[in-house]
XYZ file of C-alpha atoms in Angstrom:
432
model
C 0.000 0.000 0.000
C 2.928 2.298 -0.679
C 2.411 5.887 -1.648
C -0.521 6.507 0.666
C -0.040 9.511 2.904
C -2.943 9.787 5.329
C -4.412 13.128 6.261
C -7.332 14.078 8.475
C -7.551 17.619 7.141
C -9.279 16.657 3.885
C -12.440 14.784 3.000
C -13.256 12.499 0.090
C -14.690 14.373 -2.904
C -18.351 14.036 -3.822
C -18.138 12.104 -7.089
C -21.029 9.605 -6.869
C -24.339 10.290 -8.588
C -27.685 8.535 -8.831
C -26.449 5.619 -10.946
C -23.352 4.998 -8.860
C -25.470 4.901 -5.720
C -27.863 2.527 -7.479
C -24.978 0.106 -8.030
C -24.285 0.072 -4.279
C -27.830 -0.921 -3.423
C -28.369 -3.339 -6.296
C -25.213 -5.305 -5.534
C -25.912 -5.258 -1.820
C -29.260 -6.951 -2.471
C -28.311 -9.342 -5.266
C -25.541 -11.817 -4.469
C -25.720 -15.594 -4.615
C -29.290 -16.026 -3.383
C -30.917 -15.253 -6.713
C -29.472 -18.451 -8.216
C -31.266 -20.722 -5.742
C -34.313 -18.599 -4.857
C -36.471 -19.478 -7.920
C -36.539 -23.204 -7.141
C -37.133 -22.682 -3.411
C -39.959 -20.202 -3.879
C -41.516 -22.242 -6.693
C -41.487 -25.315 -4.466
C -43.250 -23.307 -1.740
C -45.987 -21.514 -3.713
C -45.925 -23.018 -7.212
C -46.745 -20.839 -10.208
C -47.698 -17.989 -7.872
C -43.969 -17.451 -7.165
C -43.474 -14.364 -9.390
C -46.510 -12.687 -7.842
C -45.240 -13.671 -4.400
C -41.995 -11.881 -5.164
C -43.914 -8.701 -6.011
C -45.803 -9.015 -2.730
C -42.452 -9.450 -0.976
C -41.263 -6.122 -2.332
C -44.354 -4.441 -0.915
C -43.842 -6.153 2.457
C -40.267 -4.866 2.538
C -41.228 -1.307 1.574
C -41.634 0.064 5.149
C -37.952 -0.556 5.915
C -36.916 1.111 2.670
C -39.115 4.136 3.388
C -37.661 4.577 6.872
C -34.138 4.689 5.437
C -35.278 6.966 2.606
C -36.889 9.507 4.947
C -33.838 9.566 7.223
C -31.308 9.725 4.386
C -33.015 12.930 3.195
C -31.808 14.568 6.439
C -28.100 13.704 6.358
C -25.287 14.442 3.938
C -22.261 12.990 5.745
C -20.792 9.486 5.695
C -22.255 7.059 8.209
C -25.851 6.244 7.355
C -27.413 4.272 10.262
C -24.550 5.339 12.535
C -25.640 8.970 12.207
C -29.326 8.081 12.509
C -28.761 6.151 15.738
C -26.460 8.762 17.226
C -28.764 11.675 16.439
C -31.741 9.926 18.034
C -30.200 8.038 20.952
C -26.601 9.134 21.437
C -23.162 7.938 20.442
C -23.286 4.481 22.039
C -26.404 3.408 20.135
C -25.061 4.976 16.946
C -21.904 2.944 17.363
C -23.842 -0.285 17.825
C -25.796 0.482 14.643
C -22.540 0.246 12.709
C -20.067 -1.860 14.659
C -21.713 -5.268 14.337
C -22.270 -4.763 10.620
C -18.632 -3.714 10.213
C -17.193 -6.650 12.164
C -19.462 -9.289 10.655
C -18.867 -7.742 7.233
C -15.242 -8.883 7.316
C -16.397 -12.441 7.964
C -19.065 -12.191 5.266
C -16.437 -10.946 2.814
C -14.296 -14.017 3.498
C -17.257 -16.411 3.320
C -18.705 -14.921 0.128
C -15.370 -14.956 -1.657
C -14.975 -18.643 -0.781
C -18.413 -19.249 -2.332
C -17.379 -17.310 -5.440
C -14.279 -19.461 -5.869
C -16.387 -22.599 -5.370
C -18.549 -21.552 -8.340
C -15.488 -20.979 -10.514
C -14.135 -24.390 -9.457
C -16.798 -25.956 -11.678
C -14.873 -24.496 -14.627
C -11.350 -24.532 -13.197
C -10.926 -27.862 -11.344
C -7.659 -26.733 -9.744
C -9.758 -24.514 -7.461
C -11.221 -27.629 -5.845
C -7.976 -27.970 -3.896
C -8.519 -26.316 -0.511
C -5.095 -24.676 -0.375
C -5.322 -23.319 -3.916
C -8.855 -22.041 -3.293
C -7.800 -20.268 -0.103
C -4.851 -18.607 -1.828
C -7.134 -17.397 -4.637
C -9.633 -16.050 -2.070
C -6.923 -14.105 -0.254
C -5.487 -12.704 -3.487
C -8.969 -11.709 -4.682
C -9.713 -9.826 -1.464
C -6.354 -8.024 -1.556
C -6.808 -7.057 -5.232
C -10.296 -5.718 -4.474
C -8.800 -3.788 -1.562
C -6.075 -2.260 -3.748
C -8.616 -1.145 -6.376
C -10.679 0.579 -3.696
C -7.679 2.550 -2.498
C -7.314 4.527 -5.725
C -10.571 6.502 -5.859
C -14.291 6.194 -5.392
C -14.742 6.868 -9.099
C -12.495 3.931 -9.992
C -14.356 1.709 -7.525
C -17.745 2.634 -8.984
C -16.504 1.958 -12.527
C -15.203 -1.467 -11.509
C -18.457 -2.252 -9.733
C -20.349 -1.246 -12.864
C -18.345 -3.737 -14.939
C -18.973 -6.554 -12.464
C -22.668 -5.661 -12.405
C -22.875 -6.007 -16.185
C -21.249 -9.454 -15.965
C -23.979 -10.339 -13.465
C -27.040 -8.960 -15.239
C -26.351 -9.709 -18.922
C -26.418 -13.528 -18.538
C -29.615 -13.261 -16.504
C -31.102 -11.212 -19.334
C -30.077 -13.888 -21.848
C -31.855 -16.530 -19.746
C -35.031 -14.449 -19.618
C -34.937 -13.963 -23.407
C -34.518 -17.723 -23.829
C -37.694 -18.242 -21.814
C -39.582 -15.594 -23.808
C -38.587 -16.781 -27.289
C -38.048 -20.482 -26.649
C -40.606 -23.249 -27.128
C -41.854 -23.101 -23.570
C -45.281 -22.628 -22.053
C -45.650 -20.489 -18.969
C -47.808 -22.197 -16.324
C -51.102 -20.605 -15.322
C -50.966 -18.664 -12.070
C -52.676 -20.625 -9.303
C -53.271 -19.192 -5.828
C -51.403 -21.455 -3.369
C -52.608 -22.789 -0.015
C -49.969 -20.840 1.967
C -49.536 -23.662 4.458
C -46.126 -22.326 5.545
C -46.636 -18.557 5.591
C -43.908 -17.938 8.149
C -41.163 -19.650 6.145
C -42.278 -17.890 2.954
C -42.115 -14.440 4.594
C -38.666 -15.237 5.986
C -37.513 -16.313 2.536
C -38.805 -13.101 0.961
C -37.228 -10.929 3.639
C -33.797 -12.469 3.187
C -34.068 -11.891 -0.559
C -34.126 -8.116 -0.024
C -31.659 -7.453 2.789
C -28.427 -5.649 1.970
C -30.011 -2.454 0.653
C -28.904 -0.241 3.552
C -25.291 0.140 2.417
C -26.266 2.835 -0.085
C -26.861 5.267 2.797
C -23.348 4.908 4.242
C -21.132 6.833 1.742
C -23.430 9.875 1.666
C -20.388 12.099 2.207
C -19.132 11.089 -1.247
C -22.451 11.504 -3.078
C -22.944 14.736 -5.008
C -26.499 15.348 -3.803
C -27.200 12.707 -1.140
C -30.367 14.235 0.302
C -31.994 14.080 -3.114
C -30.403 11.025 -4.717
C -30.233 8.445 -1.930
C -33.978 8.468 -1.079
C -34.792 8.139 -4.791
C -32.271 5.325 -5.212
C -33.655 3.383 -2.248
C -37.190 3.261 -3.614
C -36.271 2.940 -7.297
C -33.819 0.067 -6.824
C -36.216 -1.804 -4.534
C -38.822 -1.617 -7.312
C -36.285 -2.650 -9.943
C -34.882 -5.572 -7.963
C -38.396 -6.774 -7.104
C -39.380 -6.803 -10.776
C -36.074 -8.444 -11.743
C -36.610 -11.214 -9.192
C -40.173 -11.765 -10.435
C -39.090 -11.951 -14.090
C -36.248 -14.372 -13.371
C -38.532 -16.617 -11.306
C -41.070 -16.521 -14.153
C -38.331 -17.546 -16.597
C -37.291 -20.421 -14.333
C -40.789 -21.835 -13.944
C -41.493 -21.358 -17.658
C -38.423 -23.352 -18.678
C -39.241 -25.834 -15.872
C -35.943 -27.703 -15.467
C -35.892 -30.991 -13.574
C -34.650 -30.482 -9.970
C -30.942 -31.271 -9.620
C -29.140 -31.073 -6.313
C -25.779 -30.713 -8.057
C -26.527 -27.479 -9.912
C -28.200 -24.200 -9.043
C -31.785 -23.629 -10.125
C -30.875 -21.110 -12.797
C -27.995 -23.174 -14.139
C -30.435 -26.056 -14.578
C -32.857 -23.795 -16.434
C -30.075 -22.445 -18.667
C -28.970 -25.995 -19.478
C -32.486 -26.874 -20.653
C -32.982 -23.657 -22.639
C -29.507 -23.088 -24.057
C -27.511 -26.262 -23.564
C -24.213 -26.750 -21.765
C -22.889 -23.343 -22.747
C -25.940 -21.761 -21.076
C -25.314 -23.619 -17.836
C -21.662 -22.553 -17.992
C -22.763 -18.955 -18.570
C -24.933 -18.993 -15.433
C -22.181 -20.575 -13.328
C -19.855 -17.755 -14.391
C -22.682 -15.288 -13.784
C -23.075 -16.575 -10.228
C -19.380 -16.160 -9.576
C -19.374 -12.601 -10.897
C -22.562 -11.820 -8.976
C -20.884 -12.773 -5.721
C -17.759 -10.869 -6.777
C -19.855 -7.732 -7.335
C -21.555 -8.218 -3.961
C -18.185 -8.582 -2.225
C -16.599 -5.687 -4.084
C -19.555 -3.472 -3.207
C -19.096 -4.456 0.426
C -15.473 -3.370 0.238
C -16.618 0.044 -0.933
C -19.330 0.454 1.691
C -18.290 -1.229 4.924
C -14.855 0.429 5.419
C -16.646 3.748 5.178
C -18.696 2.738 8.209
C -15.474 2.673 10.232
C -14.491 5.993 8.675
C -17.876 7.435 9.660
C -17.595 6.079 13.194
C -14.117 7.569 13.572
C -15.466 10.925 12.337
C -17.994 10.719 15.162
C -15.277 9.862 17.748
C -16.616 6.311 18.067
C -13.405 4.687 16.783
C -9.774 5.851 16.916
C -9.028 8.798 14.647
C -6.666 6.549 12.648
C -9.702 5.132 10.824
C -10.736 8.626 9.669
C -7.480 9.456 7.910
C -7.787 10.274 4.226
C -5.126 9.632 1.606
C -3.827 12.975 0.346
C -3.129 11.434 -3.044
C -6.244 9.332 -3.676
C -8.791 11.042 -1.392
C -10.054 7.735 -0.001
C -10.319 6.554 3.645
C -7.182 4.493 3.065
C -6.548 3.269 6.590
C -10.076 1.982 7.019
C -10.024 0.253 3.620
C -6.643 -1.406 4.258
C -7.675 -2.542 7.749
C -10.905 -4.055 6.459
C -9.243 -5.774 3.509
C -6.382 -7.293 5.500
C -8.623 -8.623 8.247
C -11.098 -10.006 5.704
C -8.215 -11.857 4.050
C -7.080 -13.128 7.451
C -10.554 -14.494 8.195
C -10.437 -16.323 4.864
C -7.604 -18.568 6.089
C -9.148 -19.262 9.511
C -11.381 -22.335 9.622
C -13.458 -20.959 12.487
C -14.691 -17.853 10.669
C -17.989 -19.508 9.662
C -19.164 -19.439 13.286
C -18.926 -15.647 13.345
C -20.781 -15.426 10.020
C -23.892 -16.668 11.850
C -24.216 -13.245 13.487
C -24.183 -11.298 10.221
C -27.957 -11.215 9.723
C -28.622 -10.276 13.358
C -26.186 -7.371 13.025
C -28.136 -6.121 10.010
C -31.412 -6.501 11.889
C -30.040 -4.464 14.807
C -29.177 -1.735 12.296
C -32.706 -1.904 10.894
C -34.316 -1.768 14.347
C -32.233 1.202 15.490
C -32.966 3.085 12.275
C -36.705 2.389 12.511
C -36.772 3.586 16.119
C -34.710 6.671 15.259
C -37.106 8.153 12.686
C -40.010 9.128 14.999
C -37.592 10.215 17.736
C -35.773 12.602 15.409
C -39.009 13.925 13.926
C -40.562 14.482 17.364
C -37.460 16.316 18.527
C -37.761 18.546 15.469
C -41.387 19.223 16.379
C -42.731 17.695 13.173
C -43.701 14.079 13.900
C -45.402 12.681 10.820
C -48.103 10.112 11.778
C -47.601 8.131 8.569
C -43.847 8.005 9.154
C -44.422 6.835 12.721
C -46.737 4.006 11.606
C -44.291 2.868 8.924
C -41.412 3.008 11.424
C -43.335 0.817 13.873
C -44.057 -1.711 11.119
C -40.376 -1.741 10.122
C -39.273 -2.209 13.742
C -41.717 -5.066 14.282
C -40.548 -6.741 11.064
C -36.884 -6.562 12.137
C -37.685 -7.886 15.615
C -39.824 -10.726 14.234
C -37.143 -11.841 11.801
C -34.530 -11.701 14.590
C -36.691 -13.952 16.760
C -36.131 -16.752 14.256
C -32.325 -16.731 14.611
C -30.768 -19.801 16.190
C -28.838 -19.892 19.454
C -25.452 -19.944 17.710
C -26.260 -16.701 15.899
C -27.321 -15.045 19.156
C -24.144 -16.205 20.905
C -21.891 -14.816 18.187
C -23.966 -11.636 18.110
C -23.414 -11.228 21.869
C -19.661 -11.701 21.415
C -19.566 -8.960 18.777
C -21.722 -6.689 20.938
C -19.446 -7.053 23.976
C -16.277 -6.648 21.915
C -17.701 -3.556 20.263
C -18.712 -2.047 23.596
C -15.179 -2.433 24.934
C -13.715 -0.915 21.765
C -16.200 1.960 21.925
C -15.213 3.007 25.446
C -11.519 2.693 24.605
C -12.027 4.986 21.623
C -14.072 7.450 23.658
C -11.435 7.745 26.404
C -9.866 11.140 26.123
C -12.370 12.262 23.472
C -14.288 15.499 23.966
C -17.391 13.880 22.359
C -17.521 16.419 19.557
C -18.477 15.212 16.111
C -20.156 16.083 12.893
C -23.934 16.515 13.052
C -25.761 17.190 9.831
C -29.427 16.428 10.406
C -31.730 19.141 9.134
């Protein structure tokens, strides 16, 4: 990482627009799940699956709206960290970001291992555990190096990875439209397992919140980020529905050895189609991981700006204008987790950390509005619905997830008070 000269006197430039922000949210939501989701949802509700996906987007809307309404009030980096701090103080703001940051390193390692496993179907050498681990570490370090140069370069790279993800999915949909297939009639299902279906839909949409974090590098965050949140939710919902429709139209035979979409591509396009979707899955996970490397280090940067972490994390490269220390720290520790066999246990807490972020954000909206003397009843109702949804989903986590979540919470609390020692408590506040 030579050539980086940190400075706390400058701030990253605002270079990200609407489309760049859209890439953050889209890749946060779409990773590996889309390649298995069609078969799982079709098995649960039959030909109603595409409609069920549209209903899922509506169910998820309250959480999106809460983030959209709050993001219209802030223009600095931090997202949920700033929302929690403004409403409840620094400690709660820290907890809104810390767990997501810590578990994000583990998720980065785990997701990159999954990416390499997909590519192993094409490159058998990657089936060797040692070779796969080396490739995972190199991939994470290369992604880290790219992110050090500039936000603009990172967004351009993410755009390329996104194209490699979406184009093959578009080819599969076209194969279903123009191939000799008959779409099944939509039949209302019995909904015998409503709870599991709602859980499945919820997990399909999580990951959207990262778009709010780098607000300090967005040209017009108070305008663009709320629009992005709602627009991308609508777009991803429709994309999911179309892909599920394509899957059930092609109707591949279930195969435990291949993903649902790879099976559909094999039927519609032959072996080259299945190969295309396997590559697509690998690039989809790569885009998800790369997007995480853009977003999550900036959570540490935002926390340091708020005196919640040591000032070292807030230092900006004079040359590249990126939060270099935070990016390097995140990348190196993610790579370290990739070579530790026990990292999967910590990954169990990742979803709970997101849900804590959601719950704090939902609770923050009415508190901030009431303090401003302009509590909106509709906003309050939506916030309550979002909070209940996050709490209900969290109640379904297993004991291992809760144990790992508690470990992260305690570790974060200790780190918080160490960072706060000697601090005057001053920080950036930008809520309007």
